[in-house]
Amino acid sequence: MGKRDFARPHHVAFFDAMATELPDEYATQEVNHLTLGYFAVGGLSLLRELDRVNRDEITRWVLSFQVHPEAHDTEDNKGLFYGFCGSRSTQFPLPNVKDPCHNVSHLASTYSALAILKNVGYDLANIDSKTLLSSMKKLQQPDGSFMPTHIGAETDLRFMYCAAAICSMLDDWTGMDKLKAKEYILNCQSYDGGFGMVPGSESHGGGTFCAVAALYLMGFVQVDLASNLRDSSSIDIRMLLDWCLQRQVTGGGFQGRRNKPSDTCYAFWVGGVLKIIGAYHLIDHCALREFLLTCQSPYGGFTKFPDGRIPDIYHSYYGLAALSLLEEEGLEPLCVELGILSAAL
Amino acid sequence: MEHGKSGPSSWPEMADVVPVPQDDGPSPVVPIAYRDDFREVMDYFRALYCAGERSPRALRLTNEAIELNPANYTVWHFRRLILEALDSDLQEEINFIEKIAECNPKNYQIWHHKRWLAEKLGPGVANREHEFTMKILALDAKNYHAWSHRQWVLQALGGWESELQYCNQLLEEDIFNNSAWNQRYLVITRSPLLGGLMAMRDSEVDFTIEAILANPRNESPWKYLKGLYRGENNLLVADERISDVCLKVLNKDWSCVFALGLLLDLLRLGLQPSDELKAALESTRHCDPEMAGDDFATTVCCILQKYDPLRINYWSWYKSTLSS
């Protein structure tokens, strides 16, 4: 069997189709409409095909999700987060609303909004970041973790990452207490060197990415491996390194947890950690590329497993992102810690 | 909750409600092809939500909205406001949420609602929550949400008594289940009934070694074993059982990469190999004259480069760090 090819035209067609219309199977993910938009725009950006969409339209659409302080917002609303809603179904038109907590914006959609805006070249200095960040700080819990909305929700490393990425993109760290955040992240490092989503949880590829990327953005992780090994004030890098590298398994793909099957997206989550700590050169690049291409769908896009199912936009985006880390020809370089194009920085 | 049922526009109790359509706003990008029933339910939801209604019919409407889209956190939030305003029977609500969770065992909002209920009801529901997560784990022994919820219930509401036994059971069913090994670590370090890691370490080392010998190619117990000595490298190196198990496994099979990996760590941390181990390592060196001048750690790196080629770059790098 010869070396597989990266089927660029098929992926362009796939992402173009998704950007044009998402099939109704995605309705159950519509609270994260902005995140779906992030995948579509991100995919086209990586493929250098962003001209297929209208950047101004995208900008207007994204900005329309921002929650602004209203005249009638009282001190009772002081917990309100002035970020971005993820969809129209979490956005309620004034003046119809009696419930003071009507527009519940979310850290994940705020991250997605800013990332899309960066990818389409919008200058974030135009965003009212002051209110966004001061209200975001109120979402930080006493243990350092972040709640994603002011109405109460699970707190785990995903939202720690979102908060850090938001501060980084807005270049303003008044939105969080970095030391408290670091403390929480360290508590999430498991006995085997990986990170669980919350303290005590099993080491997980997504959790590990969120932990390490957040620490890196906050300035607690260095760019090269030797420096990271010398600095013992933070996380156990040696154990982290071993955990990450052991996640590459027979077939070349990465698993998200020990003794589980390998899945396309972990090539980004775990590969991304290795990139951040300066250890990406230690993986087996050829084997990984081979695995990713077995997950490449004939319809364009990527599937979770190499089993020929219908590709979904999440695995398709992360498949491209992982190939970008592998410096696949025809793909734009990625700023892995922020999840945006390097060119967008 | 069958599909094909008529939507709220045909419910008599909703006759006075004016549905509020979704304002898709300027230039909808990445539009979703919503089905009509989805749109209809959300239009009625918007109406009642904006009116701030807290009524039985509003509660019933959230049932519909949840069925169509259990991930909408605004709907769940509205439901909780109604449940509180109506002072609803929360035990009934547990019945409701359990049915939904079984059909959607990987949905964050559902598990959060479950936690909210358990928090309100207190330690009295701990057993019920543990029975439920056990049920979910019986279908998927690695469901991350179920494990998170179970850990939260243990730490907030109790029920530690049979948790170690539960871990044993799961490991008997599948010794490769890393979630069960992780849970075991939580139990021995945090259970108020067991005395903590130091008290448990000795018996846990023995347990883990048995698991290793039964399946040396299972990474989980190897990492668990090292984890028992987290932050205590001196004690790890000093416990002869650790280097012994590496040697025992390698004497049967020098290609066991986990044994080699742990042995390498021990040597790097200052292990002075026993005579038996020295002899075993020296005999591998004789097979490869290039290794003659190397220290033992370097030798093990070379063996790993041969038997773990996927990580050949890592073992080369590891070797390079040994000289410094």
XYZ file of C-alpha atoms in Angstrom:
669
model
C 0.000 0.000 0.000
C 1.493 3.325 -1.019
C 1.729 6.429 1.090
C -1.726 7.946 1.517
C -2.590 11.342 0.123
C -4.065 14.277 1.929
C -7.261 14.849 -0.076
C -7.286 18.622 0.052
C -10.059 19.304 -2.484
C -12.447 17.002 -0.632
C -11.816 18.817 2.642
C -12.394 22.183 0.989
C -15.724 20.894 -0.346
C -16.669 19.518 3.068
C -15.947 22.722 4.987
C -17.542 24.853 2.288
C -20.701 22.755 2.572
C -20.702 23.028 6.379
C -20.203 26.795 6.239
C -23.108 27.042 3.828
C -25.497 24.987 5.902
C -25.217 22.493 8.758
C -27.553 19.484 8.476
C -30.311 19.129 11.065
C -28.305 16.486 12.958
C -26.412 19.486 14.367
C -29.557 20.972 15.931
C -28.753 19.243 19.229
C -25.458 21.150 19.294
C -27.015 24.461 18.437
C -26.342 25.995 21.851
C -22.762 25.942 20.637
C -23.612 27.488 17.289
C -20.673 29.873 17.606
C -18.339 26.955 18.255
C -19.650 25.201 15.155
C -18.899 28.448 13.341
C -15.393 28.376 14.797
C -14.845 24.908 13.322
C -16.170 25.932 9.907
C -14.166 29.155 9.731
C -11.146 27.456 11.287
C -11.240 24.639 8.764
C -11.443 26.996 5.802
C -8.678 29.165 7.303
C -6.361 26.186 7.682
C -7.064 25.228 4.063
C -6.357 28.807 2.941
C -9.903 29.021 1.571
C -11.359 31.712 3.788
C -12.289 33.773 0.732
C -15.185 31.371 0.236
C -16.996 33.155 3.054
C -17.735 36.811 3.670
C -15.529 38.035 6.521
C -17.682 41.097 7.190
C -20.829 39.003 7.465
C -19.084 36.638 9.831
C -17.841 39.548 11.932
C -21.313 41.065 12.177
C -22.812 37.676 13.061
C -20.280 37.016 15.806
C -20.557 40.514 17.303
C -24.349 40.193 17.404
C -23.934 37.573 20.141
C -22.178 39.904 22.544
C -24.076 40.737 25.733
C -23.823 44.413 26.621
C -24.762 46.027 29.920
C -28.281 47.410 29.762
C -29.676 50.478 31.437
C -31.960 48.353 33.579
C -29.199 46.018 34.777
C -29.151 46.498 38.531
C -26.723 45.684 41.294
C -28.672 42.420 41.603
C -27.102 41.466 38.312
C -23.588 41.997 39.521
C -22.842 38.353 38.874
C -23.855 38.720 35.229
C -21.202 37.811 32.702
C -20.915 40.204 29.763
C -19.439 37.795 27.231
C -20.893 36.192 24.132
C -23.908 33.914 23.854
C -23.383 30.798 21.801
C -26.652 30.839 19.912
C -29.897 32.709 19.379
C -31.612 30.187 21.623
C -29.721 31.538 24.621
C -30.299 35.116 23.570
C -33.564 36.809 24.333
C -34.785 39.990 22.739
C -35.410 43.047 24.898
C -37.812 44.472 25.915
C -39.817 41.214 26.052
C -37.868 39.800 28.953
C -38.904 40.007 32.599
C -36.256 37.613 33.930
C -33.247 39.786 34.820
C -30.806 37.011 33.992
C -32.097 36.757 30.479
C -28.957 36.722 28.374
C -26.734 33.988 29.635
C -23.403 34.314 27.911
C -20.868 31.519 28.188
C -17.085 31.247 28.407
C -16.894 28.666 25.630
C -18.851 30.796 23.188
C -16.827 33.843 24.228
C -13.647 31.959 23.387
C -15.136 30.823 20.072
C -16.273 34.348 19.237
C -12.853 35.879 19.812
C -11.081 33.063 17.982
C -13.318 33.481 14.924
C -12.758 37.229 14.973
C -9.000 36.724 15.129
C -9.093 34.245 12.255
C -11.013 36.656 10.018
C -8.629 39.472 10.845
C -10.845 41.621 13.083
C -9.010 43.950 15.480
C -10.063 42.950 18.987
C -9.203 46.442 20.256
C -12.683 47.325 18.959
C -14.313 45.015 21.506
C -15.473 46.422 24.821
C -13.148 44.152 26.730
C -13.198 46.036 30.043
C -16.715 44.950 30.992
C -16.154 41.509 29.553
C -13.056 40.901 31.667
C -14.262 42.445 34.912
C -17.426 40.370 34.744
C -15.444 37.269 33.781
C -13.379 37.539 36.951
C -16.585 37.022 38.932
C -16.930 33.592 37.314
C -13.721 32.443 39.001
C -14.445 30.246 42.015
C -12.686 30.243 45.419
C -10.704 27.150 44.398
C -9.426 28.954 41.282
C -11.617 27.159 38.751
C -14.032 28.859 36.383
C -17.771 28.519 36.072
C -18.740 29.114 32.444
C -21.970 31.046 33.106
C -23.287 33.074 36.005
C -26.364 30.841 36.392
C -24.361 27.884 37.633
C -22.811 24.992 35.721
C -20.046 22.464 35.990
C -16.584 23.931 36.592
C -13.734 22.069 34.943
C -10.503 22.685 33.072
C -12.263 23.450 29.785
C -13.393 26.783 31.178
C -10.019 27.489 32.763
C -8.590 27.228 29.276
C -11.298 29.446 27.789
C -10.668 32.133 30.409
C -6.908 32.081 29.831
C -7.291 32.174 26.056
C -9.739 35.062 26.350
C -7.319 37.076 28.491
C -4.491 36.258 26.115
C -6.381 37.270 22.976
C -7.558 40.480 24.625
C -4.030 40.954 26.014
C -5.434 41.766 29.440
C -5.108 39.518 32.476
C -7.420 41.477 34.767
C -10.045 38.874 33.902
C -8.562 36.241 36.199
C -6.393 35.566 39.232
C -3.513 33.678 37.628
C -2.030 32.292 40.824
C -5.327 30.845 42.001
C -5.846 29.438 38.522
C -2.420 27.808 38.563
C -3.152 26.264 41.942
C -6.340 24.660 40.625
C -4.595 23.366 37.527
C -1.824 21.777 39.574
C -4.462 20.040 41.668
C -5.728 18.456 38.469
C -2.439 16.692 37.704
C -2.984 13.000 38.304
C -0.599 10.417 39.802
C 0.496 9.429 36.291
C 1.430 12.890 35.018
C -1.621 13.654 32.880
C -4.428 15.995 33.917
C -8.025 15.175 34.722
C -10.836 17.628 34.058
C -11.253 18.198 37.805
C -9.003 17.190 40.721
C -9.131 13.415 41.211
C -10.397 12.649 37.713
C -8.661 10.301 35.319
C -5.921 11.805 33.137
C -7.501 12.858 29.873
C -6.154 14.285 26.600
C -8.591 17.188 26.508
C -8.063 18.033 30.161
C -4.308 17.861 29.719
C -4.399 20.236 26.774
C -6.567 22.712 28.665
C -4.246 22.570 31.679
C -0.963 22.954 29.828
C -2.191 25.505 27.286
C -3.656 27.637 30.075
C -0.422 27.458 32.083
C 1.567 28.335 28.990
C -0.625 31.323 28.195
C -0.303 32.511 31.785
C 3.477 32.286 31.575
C 4.051 29.253 33.784
C 5.393 26.933 31.074
C 8.451 27.570 28.867
C 8.818 27.005 25.136
C 11.552 24.402 25.186
C 11.814 21.080 26.889
C 15.146 21.633 28.612
C 13.905 24.821 30.315
C 10.701 23.092 31.354
C 12.600 20.231 32.940
C 14.763 22.654 34.914
C 11.745 24.513 36.282
C 10.260 22.363 39.029
C 8.005 25.031 40.510
C 5.088 24.128 38.395
C 3.937 20.772 37.066
C 5.836 17.484 36.901
C 6.999 17.865 33.305
C 8.861 14.573 33.123
C 5.772 12.605 34.111
C 3.636 14.734 31.791
C 6.029 14.046 28.928
C 5.903 10.310 29.521
C 2.095 10.373 29.810
C 1.725 12.230 26.519
C 4.151 10.082 24.564
C 2.608 6.859 25.864
C -0.699 7.983 24.358
C 0.608 7.292 20.832
C -0.317 3.687 20.168
C 0.004 0.978 17.545
C -1.391 2.380 14.345
C 0.163 5.750 15.042
C -2.859 7.546 16.467
C -3.265 9.064 19.901
C -5.643 7.807 22.562
C -7.310 10.220 24.963
C -6.913 7.956 27.983
C -4.828 4.905 28.776
C -6.194 1.657 27.301
C -8.820 3.340 25.149
C -8.966 3.384 21.345
C -7.105 6.096 19.433
C -9.260 8.910 18.059
C -8.463 11.646 15.510
C -8.966 14.612 17.828
C -6.339 13.509 20.356
C -3.693 14.010 17.700
C -4.444 17.667 18.353
C -5.127 17.649 22.093
C -2.170 15.476 23.102
C 0.025 16.458 20.147
C -0.714 20.052 21.068
C 0.576 19.564 24.608
C 3.813 18.125 23.239
C 4.121 21.069 20.864
C 3.651 23.527 23.728
C 6.263 21.986 26.020
C 8.764 21.660 23.194
C 8.601 17.893 22.730
C 6.668 17.467 19.469
C 9.819 16.187 17.739
C 9.726 13.100 19.964
C 6.574 11.533 18.448
C 6.454 9.234 15.434
C 5.293 11.737 12.801
C 4.935 9.263 9.937
C 2.848 6.863 11.962
C 0.578 9.681 13.136
C 0.072 10.989 9.631
C -0.781 7.502 8.427
C -3.357 7.117 11.182
C -4.964 10.481 10.475
C -5.293 9.620 6.810
C -7.072 6.369 7.660
C -9.645 8.593 9.370
C -9.926 10.770 6.300
C -13.403 10.453 4.837
C -14.040 10.038 1.104
C -16.628 12.798 1.570
C -13.935 15.121 2.895
C -13.476 15.810 6.570
C -12.339 13.286 9.175
C -14.061 10.725 11.336
C -13.380 9.899 14.965
C -12.187 6.369 14.203
C -10.901 4.753 11.014
C -14.237 3.035 10.441
C -15.730 4.921 7.535
C -18.606 6.620 9.320
C -20.024 10.002 8.338
C -17.488 12.716 9.188
C -18.441 15.338 11.764
C -17.238 18.906 11.815
C -15.456 18.579 15.199
C -13.214 15.678 14.171
C -12.783 17.235 10.743
C -11.457 20.465 12.224
C -9.133 18.679 14.669
C -7.933 16.327 11.943
C -6.851 19.344 9.901
C -5.383 21.038 12.966
C -3.360 17.910 13.747
C -2.070 17.749 10.170
C -1.126 21.409 10.436
C 1.001 20.546 13.483
C 2.616 17.891 11.285
C 3.323 20.690 8.767
C 1.259 19.038 6.043
C 1.684 20.831 2.734
C -1.184 23.137 1.872
C -2.204 23.860 5.457
C -1.654 27.079 7.362
C 0.450 26.996 10.536
C -1.505 27.038 13.777
C -0.920 28.841 17.054
C -1.700 25.703 19.003
C -2.135 27.272 22.433
C -4.854 29.643 21.197
C -6.398 27.473 18.502
C -6.107 30.158 15.840
C -3.885 30.634 12.796
C -0.361 31.797 13.560
C -0.985 34.484 10.966
C -3.942 35.724 13.011
C -1.858 36.596 16.063
C -41.951 10.737 25.278
C -42.650 9.561 21.738
C -41.861 11.495 18.615
C -44.607 12.334 16.155
C -46.651 13.748 19.038
C -48.253 17.088 18.297
C -46.308 20.174 19.316
C -47.307 22.893 21.813
C -49.235 24.847 19.172
C -51.921 22.203 19.476
C -51.929 21.980 23.278
C -55.111 23.560 24.711
C -53.198 24.896 27.725
C -50.951 26.918 25.402
C -53.824 28.500 23.474
C -53.211 31.958 24.967
C -49.457 31.897 24.373
C -48.013 33.840 21.467
C -44.874 32.005 20.287
C -41.770 34.165 19.857
C -39.833 33.272 16.727
C -36.059 33.062 16.777
C -34.484 36.218 15.443
C -31.586 34.800 13.456
C -30.138 38.275 13.206
C -27.861 39.667 10.528
C -26.487 37.288 7.891
C -26.802 33.979 9.682
C -23.545 32.182 9.142
C -23.275 28.403 9.320
C -27.088 28.199 9.514
C -28.549 25.026 10.938
C -31.391 23.305 9.085
C -33.744 23.121 12.076
C -36.693 20.763 11.827
C -40.128 22.315 12.235
C -40.910 20.589 15.533
C -37.663 21.933 16.987
C -38.474 25.480 15.934
C -42.003 25.282 17.289
C -41.042 24.088 20.752
C -38.277 26.700 21.037
C -40.690 29.465 19.910
C -43.047 28.549 22.770
C -40.151 28.234 25.176
C -38.992 31.731 24.298
C -42.477 33.075 24.993
C -42.778 31.576 28.466
C -39.154 32.321 29.363
C -39.431 35.977 28.406
C -42.663 36.235 30.411
C -40.883 34.837 33.457
C -43.582 32.198 33.887
C -43.235 29.637 36.699
C -46.116 27.224 36.132
C -46.866 23.536 35.618
C -47.423 24.116 31.905
C -44.015 25.826 31.675
C -42.491 22.789 33.375
C -44.168 20.499 30.854
C -42.846 22.639 28.023
C -39.306 22.219 29.314
C -39.864 18.456 29.057
C -40.425 18.908 25.325
C -37.515 21.296 24.863
C -35.217 18.961 26.791
C -36.241 15.995 24.713
C -35.418 17.843 21.491
C -32.246 19.440 22.793
C -30.975 18.308 26.173
C -27.886 20.521 25.826
C -29.686 23.865 26.062
C -28.537 25.186 29.440
C -31.073 28.045 29.399
C -33.892 25.516 29.317
C -32.398 23.622 32.264
C -31.923 26.866 34.176
C -35.577 27.788 33.526
C -36.650 24.324 34.674
C -34.759 24.724 37.946
C -36.359 28.117 38.569
C -39.792 26.559 38.041
C -39.034 23.568 40.281
C -38.023 25.955 43.068
C -40.969 28.305 42.547
C -43.473 25.434 42.558
C -41.676 23.670 45.412
C -41.819 20.534 43.290
C -41.183 16.999 44.497
C -37.468 16.609 43.861
C -37.544 12.837 44.377
C -39.837 12.740 41.330
C -37.354 14.932 39.544
C -34.614 12.365 40.219
C -36.810 9.779 38.459
C -37.122 12.161 35.518
C -33.432 12.989 35.265
C -32.348 9.359 35.595
C -34.441 8.382 32.583
C -32.980 11.226 30.514
C -29.427 10.514 31.643
C -29.711 6.866 30.624
C -30.584 7.964 27.083
C -27.942 10.713 27.022
C -25.145 9.495 29.277
C -22.565 11.939 27.894
C -24.493 15.192 28.223
C -22.932 17.747 30.597
C -26.165 19.640 31.404
C -27.968 16.495 32.463
C -25.237 15.476 34.876
C -25.088 19.016 36.237
C -28.846 18.926 36.885
C -28.355 15.616 38.660
C -25.711 17.162 40.871
C -27.907 20.185 41.599
C -30.682 17.837 42.749
C -28.368 15.721 44.865
C -26.926 18.843 46.478
C -30.427 19.989 47.434
C -31.494 16.605 48.758
C -28.334 15.880 50.733
C -26.536 12.751 52.034
C -29.786 10.797 52.053
C -29.558 10.359 48.274
C -25.923 9.233 48.227
C -26.825 5.556 47.864
C -29.288 6.233 45.087
C -26.697 8.293 43.201
C -24.094 5.530 43.583
C -26.572 2.932 42.348
C -27.267 5.098 39.346
C -23.648 5.713 38.361
C -23.033 2.001 38.839
C -25.833 1.326 36.366
C -24.322 3.696 33.793
C -20.846 2.262 34.319
C -22.224 -1.244 33.817
C -23.072 -0.140 30.260
C -19.855 1.832 29.741
C -17.254 1.266 32.428
C -15.275 4.327 31.356
C -18.000 6.979 31.076
C -16.129 10.080 32.222
C -19.250 11.931 33.359
C -20.405 9.016 35.469
C -17.014 8.773 37.140
C -16.905 12.550 37.818
C -20.367 12.411 39.334
C -19.495 9.367 41.429
C -16.349 11.068 42.747
C -18.323 14.199 43.579
C -21.021 12.221 45.433
C -18.383 10.371 47.485
C -16.661 13.570 48.498
C -19.780 15.672 49.072
C -22.330 13.141 50.320
C -20.404 10.048 51.380
C -20.865 6.352 50.661
C -17.211 5.271 50.765
C -17.878 1.982 52.560
C -17.914 -0.340 49.570
C -15.965 1.749 47.061
C -12.711 -0.197 47.227
C -14.712 -3.378 46.759
C -16.378 -1.803 43.724
C -12.953 -1.021 42.240
C -11.926 -4.635 42.842
C -15.028 -5.838 41.051
C -14.409 -3.625 38.039
C -10.772 -4.678 37.854
C -11.801 -8.319 37.998
C -14.089 -7.654 35.042
C -11.420 -5.761 33.119
C -7.919 -5.342 34.566
C -7.195 -2.895 31.716
C -9.892 -0.439 32.871
C -7.812 2.634 33.636
C -10.817 4.507 35.057
C -11.105 1.829 37.731
C -7.399 2.147 38.571
C -7.856 5.913 38.829
C -10.847 5.450 41.117
C -8.809 3.098 43.254
C -6.208 5.836 43.671
C -8.913 8.247 44.767
C -10.262 5.784 47.309
C -6.948 4.893 48.904
C -5.818 8.503 49.104
C -9.066 10.182 50.108
C -11.391 7.722 51.786
C -11.979 8.823 55.384
C -12.329 5.126 56.296
C -8.918 3.932 55.111
C -6.182 6.018 56.708
C -4.613 7.548 53.623
C -1.873 6.715 51.144
C 0.891 6.020 53.645
C -1.232 3.539 55.576
C -2.435 1.809 52.417
C 0.759 1.856 50.377
C 2.177 -1.467 51.451
C -0.886 -3.569 50.672
C -1.469 -1.624 47.475
C 2.052 -2.381 46.248
C 1.377 -6.091 46.731
C -2.000 -5.870 44.998
C -0.539 -3.986 42.057
C 2.404 -6.339 41.629
C -0.013 -9.244 41.392
C -1.915 -7.402 38.668
C 1.319 -6.687 36.804
C 2.453 -10.297 36.893
C -0.920 -11.438 35.568
C -0.737 -8.993 32.637
C 2.681 -7.367 32.224
C 1.571 -5.676 28.981
C -1.082 -3.635 30.790
C 0.233 -0.102 31.340
C -2.286 0.759 34.093
C -0.810 -1.102 37.077
C 2.744 -0.040 36.192
C 1.757 3.625 36.378
C -0.348 3.017 39.459
C 2.625 1.395 41.173
C 4.799 4.409 40.486
C 1.928 6.659 41.541
C 1.860 5.042 44.988
C 5.246 6.677 45.550
C 4.342 10.035 44.049
C 6.645 12.696 45.424
C 8.702 10.066 47.252
C 11.377 9.002 44.770
C 13.715 7.830 47.543
C 11.116 5.443 48.895
C 10.350 4.206 45.373
C 13.979 3.349 44.779
C 14.382 1.821 48.248
C 11.384 -0.556 47.966
C 13.005 -3.720 46.658
C 9.683 -5.086 45.476
C 9.632 -2.478 42.692
C 12.917 -3.397 41.067
C 12.148 -7.066 41.768
C 8.958 -7.006 39.724
C 10.801 -5.356 36.830
C 13.427 -8.075 36.883
C 10.870 -10.866 37.282
C 8.945 -9.667 34.225
C 12.067 -9.032 32.160
C 13.543 -12.440 32.899
C 10.514 -13.876 31.117
C 10.387 -11.248 28.397
C 12.969 -8.535 27.740
C 10.626 -6.817 25.317
C 8.197 -5.743 28.035
C 8.442 -1.998 27.517
C 6.659 -1.027 30.746
C 9.095 -3.019 32.849
C 11.980 -1.475 30.957
C 10.504 1.996 31.406
C 10.082 1.648 35.150
C 13.543 0.141 35.498
C 14.977 3.061 33.560
C 13.283 5.534 35.901
C 14.627 3.667 38.930
C 18.172 3.668 37.569
C 17.958 7.349 36.746
C 16.735 8.022 40.284
C 19.759 6.265 41.732
C 18.833 2.602 42.057
C 21.871 0.488 42.827
C 21.039 -2.719 40.990
C 21.148 -5.995 42.903
C 23.684 -8.613 41.812
C 20.932 -10.498 40.049
C 19.815 -7.412 38.150
C 23.405 -6.521 37.282
C 23.956 -9.981 35.891
C 20.763 -9.816 33.829
C 21.676 -6.406 32.405
C 25.239 -7.465 31.713
C 24.062 -10.501 29.787
C 21.923 -8.298 27.515
C 24.989 -6.171 26.893
C 26.947 -9.161 25.712
C 24.394 -9.589 22.951
C 25.358 -6.169 21.638
C 29.062 -5.310 21.814
C 28.315 -1.615 21.209
C 26.844 -1.403 24.681
C 30.012 -2.550 26.441
C 31.038 0.831 27.850
C 27.585 2.028 28.826
C 26.090 2.502 32.226
C 23.002 0.454 32.966
C 20.485 3.221 32.333
C 21.927 3.810 28.893
C 21.728 0.087 28.213
C 18.046 0.065 29.078
C 17.458 3.036 26.760
C 19.060 1.076 23.927
C 16.836 -1.898 24.611
C 13.806 0.376 24.615
C 14.822 1.905 21.308
C 14.767 -1.598 19.886
C 11.528 -2.849 21.451
C 9.500 0.384 21.484
C 10.254 1.822 18.028
C 7.193 4.077 18.052
C 8.965 6.026 20.789
C 12.498 5.727 19.422
C 12.944 9.513 19.468
C 11.887 9.653 23.111
C 14.302 6.943 24.216
C 17.146 8.613 22.271
C 16.369 11.867 23.970
C 16.094 10.133 27.373
C 19.541 8.600 26.757
C 20.958 12.024 25.980
C 19.709 13.380 29.313
C 21.484 10.654 31.260
C 24.947 12.066 30.642
C 24.026 15.456 32.118
